[in-house]
Amino acid sequence: MIQHMIAVLDLGSPENTRIAREIRALGVYSEIHPHDIAPDALKAMQGIRGIILNGGENRVVDGKCVDVDPAIYDLGIPILAVDHSSPGHPADYPAWPEEDSEVLDQFLHTCKAERNWNMDNFIADQIELLRKQIGQRKVLLALSGGVDSSVVAALLLKAVGDRLTCVHVNHGLLRKGEPEQVVRVFRKEMGANLIYVDAVDRFLDKLAGVSDPEQKRKIIGKEFIRVFEEEARKLEGIELLGQGTIYPDIVESGTKTQKSIKSHHNVGGLPEDLKFELVEPLKQLFKDEVRACGKALGLPDDMVYRQPFPGPGLGVRCLGAITRDRLEIVRESDQILREEFKNAGLQGKVWQYFTVVPDFKSVGVRDGKRTFDYPVILRAVNTVDAMTASVEQVDWPVLSRITERILREVPGCNRVLYDLSPKPVATIEWE
């Protein structure tokens, strides 16, 4: 199926992602491209029906106001030129009206763009593309159990079945029940070739005594690569590597008018002699579309709607040098927090919530005796882009119930605190 699409050219607007998402919400596929893309490259895009010149406050680069190649106007493709500049920034395009969704809808009519962008069509197209790319070859996928890798696994299973091999590495830093769920869903329910690697002791031994957050991250990342490499070398005939790259990974790598937010990486840093061709079936999708794709593929809700989780896992929520007792306090208290937020109807409302255990103790009293145990810190925030975040104002009865359960059910802690700090000045995670 030929997918009609709209190209959004970045001329310094901070709204590129929102505009692209709104176009997709109206049923037409969209992509973001740099302002200096060649006219021939635009014309060659399959299914292109319209171009949006999206100006904004970052349009001045090195003292010059950037613009598109004038030849773009001669391509015969409908163009909408707009500007998101604040008052006082240079703008030679009309300002975006408040009713911009209506403007986009009218533009799509002008472009005669077919509104066939939906998950059913995406899945059908990707299965066909994956089968063409993979053929009779085999694919290897690092399956963390997070949303992106889980959806990639489900999509590849639909496309190539047992030619996919998944490797799930349990490094001991996952949330409660996650390793068991990965095995149950993919091996038992979906029939995937799943290699489960219990590397808990290996990781925790490497991390023993390491308190610096960046050093912890490096150890976890390097050790994961080593474990994955060891498993990959045991397998024969695998030529392709599946990755959970999604569209924000590409967009956030930056354009000519926008600084990079983060580098584009997934299972990066593999040895050069492990030469794989990449398979990235989700690289067109925004995060909410990845979740919709997972739902359409039959993944369970608690996997599809799993919260953002740092690469080092609970390793950066067990502050300072990781100890097994504090790691279990983090894991058990996190489970209670998630259960009570779900019971209170906050599961889909709050963007991210978790617990943190610092590496110091405080005095307390239990059963009439003095204790010296750890505090548990609750964190719950809302954000759109993770660049800023506000604190969720959780009702007092909910906080009281969470506190009571943690103090009663989790050994080794005697205080529960709620973090009221927004980003900035604080960050979302503690490490």
XYZ file of C-alpha atoms in Angstrom, residues 29 64 79 195 247 273 349 388 391 418:
10
model
C 1.603 9.864 7.852
C 21.690 33.951 9.335
C 3.031 23.969 0.550
C 17.093 -17.421 25.610
C 10.975 7.999 15.716
C 33.376 -8.388 14.502
C -2.898 9.628 34.651
C 10.461 19.827 32.483
C 4.921 16.849 40.776
C 7.281 12.184 49.170
